[in-house]
Tab-separated table of C-alpha atoms and ligand atoms in Angstrom:
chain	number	residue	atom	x	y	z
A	188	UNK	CA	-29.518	-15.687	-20.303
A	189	UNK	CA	-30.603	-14.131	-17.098
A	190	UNK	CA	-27.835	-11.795	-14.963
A	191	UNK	CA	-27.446	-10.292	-12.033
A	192	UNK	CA	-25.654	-6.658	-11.183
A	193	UNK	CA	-22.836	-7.303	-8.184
A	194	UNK	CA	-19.837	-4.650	-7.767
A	195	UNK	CA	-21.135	-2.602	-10.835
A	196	UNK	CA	-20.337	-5.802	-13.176
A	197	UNK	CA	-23.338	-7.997	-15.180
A	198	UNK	CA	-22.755	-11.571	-14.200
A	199	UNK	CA	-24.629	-14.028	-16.407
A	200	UNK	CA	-25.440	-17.504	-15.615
A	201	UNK	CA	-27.877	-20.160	-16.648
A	202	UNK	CA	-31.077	-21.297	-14.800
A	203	UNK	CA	-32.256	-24.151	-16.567
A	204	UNK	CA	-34.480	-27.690	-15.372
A	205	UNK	CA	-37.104	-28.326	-12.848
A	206	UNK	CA	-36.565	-30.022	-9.419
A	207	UNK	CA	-34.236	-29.809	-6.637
A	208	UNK	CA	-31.929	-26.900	-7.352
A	209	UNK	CA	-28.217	-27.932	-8.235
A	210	UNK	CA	-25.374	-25.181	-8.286
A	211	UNK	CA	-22.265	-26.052	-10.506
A	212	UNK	CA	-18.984	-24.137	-10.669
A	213	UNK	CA	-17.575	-24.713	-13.691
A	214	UNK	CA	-13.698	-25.177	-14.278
A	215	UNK	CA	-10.703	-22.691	-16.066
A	216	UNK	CA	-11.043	-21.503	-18.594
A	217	UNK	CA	-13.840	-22.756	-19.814
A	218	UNK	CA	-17.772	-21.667	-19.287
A	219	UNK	CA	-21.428	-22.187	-17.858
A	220	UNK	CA	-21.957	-23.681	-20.904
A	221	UNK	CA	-19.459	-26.918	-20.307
A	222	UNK	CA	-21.735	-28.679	-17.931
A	223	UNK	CA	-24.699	-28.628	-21.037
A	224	UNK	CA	-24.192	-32.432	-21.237
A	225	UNK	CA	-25.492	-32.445	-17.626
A	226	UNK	CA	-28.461	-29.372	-18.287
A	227	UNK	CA	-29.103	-32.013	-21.499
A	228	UNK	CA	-29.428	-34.903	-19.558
A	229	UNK	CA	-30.685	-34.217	-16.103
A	230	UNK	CA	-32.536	-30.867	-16.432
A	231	UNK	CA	-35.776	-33.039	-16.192
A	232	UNK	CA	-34.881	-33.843	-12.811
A	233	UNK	CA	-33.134	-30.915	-11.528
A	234	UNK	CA	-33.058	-27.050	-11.342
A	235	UNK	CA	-29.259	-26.053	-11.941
A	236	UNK	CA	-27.841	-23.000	-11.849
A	237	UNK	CA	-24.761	-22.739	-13.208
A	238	UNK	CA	-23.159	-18.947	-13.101
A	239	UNK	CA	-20.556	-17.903	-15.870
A	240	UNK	CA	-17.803	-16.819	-13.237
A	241	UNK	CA	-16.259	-13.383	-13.957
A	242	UNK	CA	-14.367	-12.517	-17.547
A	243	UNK	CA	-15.974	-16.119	-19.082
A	244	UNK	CA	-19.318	-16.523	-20.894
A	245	UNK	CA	-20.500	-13.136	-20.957
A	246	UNK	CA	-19.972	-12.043	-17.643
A	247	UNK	CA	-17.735	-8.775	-16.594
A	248	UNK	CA	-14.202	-9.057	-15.615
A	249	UNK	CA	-13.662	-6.873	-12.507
A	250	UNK	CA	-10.135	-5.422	-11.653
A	251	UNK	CA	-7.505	-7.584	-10.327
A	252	UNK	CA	-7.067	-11.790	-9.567
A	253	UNK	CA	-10.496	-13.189	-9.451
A	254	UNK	CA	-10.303	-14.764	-5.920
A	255	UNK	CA	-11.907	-18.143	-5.251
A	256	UNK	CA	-13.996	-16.682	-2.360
A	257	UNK	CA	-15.786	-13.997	-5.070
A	258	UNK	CA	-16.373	-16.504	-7.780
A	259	UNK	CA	-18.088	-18.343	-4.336
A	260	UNK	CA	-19.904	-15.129	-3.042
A	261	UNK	CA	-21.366	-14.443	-6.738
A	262	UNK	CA	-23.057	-17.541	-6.850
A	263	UNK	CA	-24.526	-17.210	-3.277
A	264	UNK	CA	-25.675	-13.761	-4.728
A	265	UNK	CA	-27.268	-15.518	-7.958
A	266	UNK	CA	-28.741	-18.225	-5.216
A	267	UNK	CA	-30.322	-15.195	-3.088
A	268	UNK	CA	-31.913	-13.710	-6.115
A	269	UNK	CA	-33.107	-16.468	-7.054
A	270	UNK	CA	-34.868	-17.264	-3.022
A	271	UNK	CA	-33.069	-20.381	-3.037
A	272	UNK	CA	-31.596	-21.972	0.244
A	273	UNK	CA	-29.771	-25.202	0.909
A	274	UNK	CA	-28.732	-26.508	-2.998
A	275	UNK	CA	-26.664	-29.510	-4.560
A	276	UNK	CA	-23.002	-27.639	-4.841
A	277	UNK	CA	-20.825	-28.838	-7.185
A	278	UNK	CA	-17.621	-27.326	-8.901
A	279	UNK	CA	-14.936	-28.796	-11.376
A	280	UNK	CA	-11.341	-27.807	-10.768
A	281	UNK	CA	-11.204	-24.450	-9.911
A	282	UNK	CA	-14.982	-24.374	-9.516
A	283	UNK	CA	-14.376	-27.060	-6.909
A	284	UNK	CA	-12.077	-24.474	-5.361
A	285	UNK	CA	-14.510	-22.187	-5.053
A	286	UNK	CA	-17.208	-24.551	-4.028
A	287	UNK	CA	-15.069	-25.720	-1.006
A	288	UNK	CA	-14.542	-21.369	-0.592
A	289	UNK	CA	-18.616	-21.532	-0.142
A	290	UNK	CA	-18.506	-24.597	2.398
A	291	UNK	CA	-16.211	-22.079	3.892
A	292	UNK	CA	-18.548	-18.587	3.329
A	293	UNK	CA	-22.058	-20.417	3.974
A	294	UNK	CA	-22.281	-23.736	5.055
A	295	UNK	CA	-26.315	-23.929	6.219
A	296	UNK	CA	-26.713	-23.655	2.370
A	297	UNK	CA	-24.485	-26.582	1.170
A	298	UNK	CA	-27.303	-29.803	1.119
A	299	UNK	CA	-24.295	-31.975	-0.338
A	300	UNK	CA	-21.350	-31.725	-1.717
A	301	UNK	CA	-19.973	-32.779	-5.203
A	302	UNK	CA	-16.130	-31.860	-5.979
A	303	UNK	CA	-15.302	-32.778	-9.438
A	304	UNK	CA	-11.448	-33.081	-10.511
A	305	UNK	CA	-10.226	-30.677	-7.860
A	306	UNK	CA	-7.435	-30.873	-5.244
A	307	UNK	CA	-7.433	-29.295	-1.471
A	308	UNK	CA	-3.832	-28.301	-1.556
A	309	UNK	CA	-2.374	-24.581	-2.603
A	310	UNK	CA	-0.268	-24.107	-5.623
A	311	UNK	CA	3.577	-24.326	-4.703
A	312	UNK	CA	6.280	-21.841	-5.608
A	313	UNK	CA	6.467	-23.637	-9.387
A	314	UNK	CA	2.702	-23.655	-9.820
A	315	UNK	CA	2.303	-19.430	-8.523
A	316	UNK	CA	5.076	-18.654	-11.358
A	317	UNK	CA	2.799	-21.334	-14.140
A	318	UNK	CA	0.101	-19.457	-13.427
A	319	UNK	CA	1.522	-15.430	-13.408
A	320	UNK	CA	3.262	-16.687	-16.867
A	321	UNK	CA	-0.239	-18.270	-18.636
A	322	UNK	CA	-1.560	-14.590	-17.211
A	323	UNK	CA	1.004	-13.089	-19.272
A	324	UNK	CA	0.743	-14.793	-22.317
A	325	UNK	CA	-3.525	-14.329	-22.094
A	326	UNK	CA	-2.549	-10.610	-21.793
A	327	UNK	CA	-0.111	-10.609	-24.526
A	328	UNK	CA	-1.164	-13.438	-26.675
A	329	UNK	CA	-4.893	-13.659	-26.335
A	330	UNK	CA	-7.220	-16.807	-25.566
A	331	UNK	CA	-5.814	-18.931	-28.772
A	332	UNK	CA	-2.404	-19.933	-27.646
A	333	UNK	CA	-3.799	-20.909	-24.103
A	334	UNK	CA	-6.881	-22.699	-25.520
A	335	UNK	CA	-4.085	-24.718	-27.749
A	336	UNK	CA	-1.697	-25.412	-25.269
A	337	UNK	CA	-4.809	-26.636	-22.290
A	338	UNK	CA	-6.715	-28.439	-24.274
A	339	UNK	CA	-4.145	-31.673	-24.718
A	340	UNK	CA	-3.994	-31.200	-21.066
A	341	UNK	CA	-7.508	-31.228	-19.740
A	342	UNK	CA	-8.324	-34.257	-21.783
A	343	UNK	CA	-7.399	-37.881	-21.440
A	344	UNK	CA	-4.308	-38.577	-24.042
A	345	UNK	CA	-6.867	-41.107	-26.303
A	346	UNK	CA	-9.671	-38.651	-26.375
A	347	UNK	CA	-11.637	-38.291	-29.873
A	348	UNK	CA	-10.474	-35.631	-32.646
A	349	UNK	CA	-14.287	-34.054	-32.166
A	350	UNK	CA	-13.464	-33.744	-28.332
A	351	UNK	CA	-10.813	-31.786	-28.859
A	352	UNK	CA	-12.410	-29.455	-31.691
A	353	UNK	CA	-15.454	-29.028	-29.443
A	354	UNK	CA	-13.837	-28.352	-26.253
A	355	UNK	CA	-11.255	-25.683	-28.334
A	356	UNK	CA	-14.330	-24.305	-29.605
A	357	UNK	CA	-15.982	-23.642	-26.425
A	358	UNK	CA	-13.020	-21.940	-24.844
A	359	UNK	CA	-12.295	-19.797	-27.447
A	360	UNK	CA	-16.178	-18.861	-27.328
A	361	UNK	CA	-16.417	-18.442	-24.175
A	362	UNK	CA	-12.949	-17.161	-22.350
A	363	UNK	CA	-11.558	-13.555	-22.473
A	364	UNK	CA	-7.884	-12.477	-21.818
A	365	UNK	CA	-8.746	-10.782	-19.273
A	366	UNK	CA	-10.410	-13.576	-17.545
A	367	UNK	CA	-7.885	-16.258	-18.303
A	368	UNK	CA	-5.512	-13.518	-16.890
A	369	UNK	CA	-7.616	-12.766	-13.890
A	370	UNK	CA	-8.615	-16.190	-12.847
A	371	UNK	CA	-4.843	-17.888	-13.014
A	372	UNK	CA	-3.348	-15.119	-10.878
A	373	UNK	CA	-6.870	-15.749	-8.241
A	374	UNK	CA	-6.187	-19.548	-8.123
A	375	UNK	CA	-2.497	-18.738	-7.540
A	376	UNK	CA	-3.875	-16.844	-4.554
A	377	UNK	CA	-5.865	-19.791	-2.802
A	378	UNK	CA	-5.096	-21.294	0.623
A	379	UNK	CA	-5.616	-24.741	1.646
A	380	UNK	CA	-8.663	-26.215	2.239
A	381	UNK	CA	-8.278	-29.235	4.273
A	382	UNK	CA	-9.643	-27.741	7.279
A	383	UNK	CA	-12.916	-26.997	5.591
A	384	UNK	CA	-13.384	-30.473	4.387
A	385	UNK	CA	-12.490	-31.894	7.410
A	386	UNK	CA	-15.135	-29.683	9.481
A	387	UNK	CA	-18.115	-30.465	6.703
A	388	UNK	CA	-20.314	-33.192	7.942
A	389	UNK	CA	-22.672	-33.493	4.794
A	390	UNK	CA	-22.951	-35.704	1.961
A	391	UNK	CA	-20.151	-35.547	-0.117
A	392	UNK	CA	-19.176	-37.063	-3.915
A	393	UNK	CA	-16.264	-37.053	-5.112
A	394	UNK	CA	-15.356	-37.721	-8.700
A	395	UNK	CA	-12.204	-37.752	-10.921
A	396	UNK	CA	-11.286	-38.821	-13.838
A	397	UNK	CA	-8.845	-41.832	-13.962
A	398	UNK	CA	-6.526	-40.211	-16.643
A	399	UNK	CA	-6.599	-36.882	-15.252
A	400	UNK	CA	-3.464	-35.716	-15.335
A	401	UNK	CA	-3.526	-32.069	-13.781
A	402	UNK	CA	-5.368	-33.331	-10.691
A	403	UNK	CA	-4.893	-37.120	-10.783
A	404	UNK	CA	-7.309	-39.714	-8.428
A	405	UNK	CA	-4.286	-39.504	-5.930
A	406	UNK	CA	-5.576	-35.918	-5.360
A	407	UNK	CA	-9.236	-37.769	-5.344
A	408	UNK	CA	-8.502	-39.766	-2.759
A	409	UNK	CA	-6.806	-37.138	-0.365
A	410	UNK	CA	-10.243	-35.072	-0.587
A	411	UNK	CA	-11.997	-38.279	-0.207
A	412	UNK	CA	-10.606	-39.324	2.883
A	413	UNK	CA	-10.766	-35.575	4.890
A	414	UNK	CA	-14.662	-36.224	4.278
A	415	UNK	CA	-16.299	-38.695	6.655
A	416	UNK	CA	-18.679	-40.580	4.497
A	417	UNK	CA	-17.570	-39.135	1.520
A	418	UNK	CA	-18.135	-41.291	-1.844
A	419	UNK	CA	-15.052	-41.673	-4.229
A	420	UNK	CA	-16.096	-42.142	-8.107
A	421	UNK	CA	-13.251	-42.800	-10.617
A	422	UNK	CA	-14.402	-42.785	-14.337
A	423	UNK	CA	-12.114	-44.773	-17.078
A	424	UNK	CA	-10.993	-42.929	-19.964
A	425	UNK	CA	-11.754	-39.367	-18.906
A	426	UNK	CA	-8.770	-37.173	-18.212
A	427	UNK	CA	-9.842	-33.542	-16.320
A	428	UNK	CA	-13.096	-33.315	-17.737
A	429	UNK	CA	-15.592	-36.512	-16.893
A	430	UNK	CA	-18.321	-34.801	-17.221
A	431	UNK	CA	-17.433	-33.695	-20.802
A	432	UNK	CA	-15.640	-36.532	-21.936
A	433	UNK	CA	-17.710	-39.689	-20.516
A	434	UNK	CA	-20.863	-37.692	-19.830
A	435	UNK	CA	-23.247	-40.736	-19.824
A	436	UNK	CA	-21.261	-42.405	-17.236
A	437	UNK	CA	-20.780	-39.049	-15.474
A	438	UNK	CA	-24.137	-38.103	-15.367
A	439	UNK	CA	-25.348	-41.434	-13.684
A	440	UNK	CA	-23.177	-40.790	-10.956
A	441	UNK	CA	-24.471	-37.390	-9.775
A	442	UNK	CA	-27.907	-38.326	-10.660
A	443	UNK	CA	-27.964	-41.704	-8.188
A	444	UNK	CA	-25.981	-39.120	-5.533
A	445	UNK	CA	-28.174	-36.181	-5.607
A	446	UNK	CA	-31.559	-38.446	-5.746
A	447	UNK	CA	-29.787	-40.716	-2.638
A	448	UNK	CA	-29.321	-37.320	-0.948
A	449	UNK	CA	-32.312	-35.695	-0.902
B	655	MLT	C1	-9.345	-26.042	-14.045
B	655	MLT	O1	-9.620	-26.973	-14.796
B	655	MLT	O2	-10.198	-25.326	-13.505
B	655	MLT	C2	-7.878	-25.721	-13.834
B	655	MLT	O3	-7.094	-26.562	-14.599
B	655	MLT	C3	-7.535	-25.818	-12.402
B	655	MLT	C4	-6.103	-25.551	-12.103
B	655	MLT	O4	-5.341	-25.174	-13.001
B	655	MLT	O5	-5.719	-25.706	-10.932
């Protein structure tokens, strides 16, 4: 897996497919490695990149919350290494946080826009003290307990046994305590974004899952309507993760939007 040195840490990510390049930020607390039923699918057609953000999937943990704005500014590291401009950015949950942190950091390289089971509101009071305590436990408890109690969560309630095992699987693979711990306390730390999504004026998808429960199509729709033009997806029978769950379904939806946008 090719990496890249940034504040003394080795950040891996994956650079696989031919075509127009496609960044994806993938969601907590999972890995890279969680969007392979897109890199399966659509790597003949596209170039993604898709970094492992800091403390998951073999890259370094730095010191304190991982802020939405670094995982952001690591990728538009990866993308200057690699001498790519203007790319496809899209980012599930709190990858879609940090894509709409790049809208914010570089804008001239955002071709369009894909937002994935995400929301454009901060965490209230009640979500800040979730988040310090699931830090806590990581720190205490390691990546089992929080792979157990997420996993019921981030998938719709009438998702297959072998869904479940695989997605447990990949988290424990792929997740650190230190991470876990690191990331919750840097999404507890984001602001708003309406502002940026109002102010972008490129293409823009927006997908959700209709059984998503942790950032339901109600949250969708509020993203989809600060967008002008944006397009608003809904996939049956996929809870948080679409593009895990109903891949097939998923993956014909950002194929006909980043061949429409180019
Ligand atoms: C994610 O899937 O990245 C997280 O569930 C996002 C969040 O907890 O806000």
């Amino acid at each position: 897996m090719p990496t890249l040195q940034r504040d003394g840490l080795t950040l891996s990510y994956l650079d696989e497919g031919q075509g127009p390049p496609v960044l994806l930020l993938h969601g907590f607390p999972m890995g890279a490695e969680s969007f392979r039923p897109q890199l399966a699918a659509l790597s003949g057609s596209f170039r993604f990149i898709v970094p492992n953000h800091r403390g998951f999937g073999g890259s370094e943990v730095g010191p304190g919350p991982l802020e939405m704005s670094t995982i952001a500014a690591d990728a538009l590291a990866i993308l200057d290494a690699l001498a790519l401009g203007p790319v496809i950015v899209g980012g599930l949950s709190m990858g879609g946080y940090a894509a709409m942190a790049l809208v914010r950091l570089d804008p001239a390289r955002v071709r369009g826009l894909v937002l994935i089971d995400t929301q454009v509101t901060a965490d209230d009071a009640a979500a800040k003290a979730r988040r310090e305590e699931v830090a806590r436990q990581a720190e205490s408890g390691g990546v089992a307990p929080i792979a157990d109690a997420m996993v019921p969560r981030l998938l719709a309630p009438g998702a297959p046994e072998a869904v479940r095992q695989a997605l447990r699987e990949h988290i424990l693979r792929v997740a650190t305590p230190a991470g876990i711990a690191a990331a919750s306390r840097g999404m507890a730390l984001r602001g708003p974004s309406k502002e940026i999504l109002s102010r972008y004026s490129g293409p823009a998808l927006v997908v959700v899952g209709e059984e998503d429960g942790i950032t339901p199509p109600e949250k969708a729709k509020q993203m989809a309507e600060l967008i002008a033009g944006a397009q608003l997806v809904s996939i049956p029978g996929a809870g948080h993760l679409p593009n895990w769950e109903k891949p097939e379904r998923f993956n014909e939806v950002m194929r006909s939007f980043v061949l429409r946008e180019l």
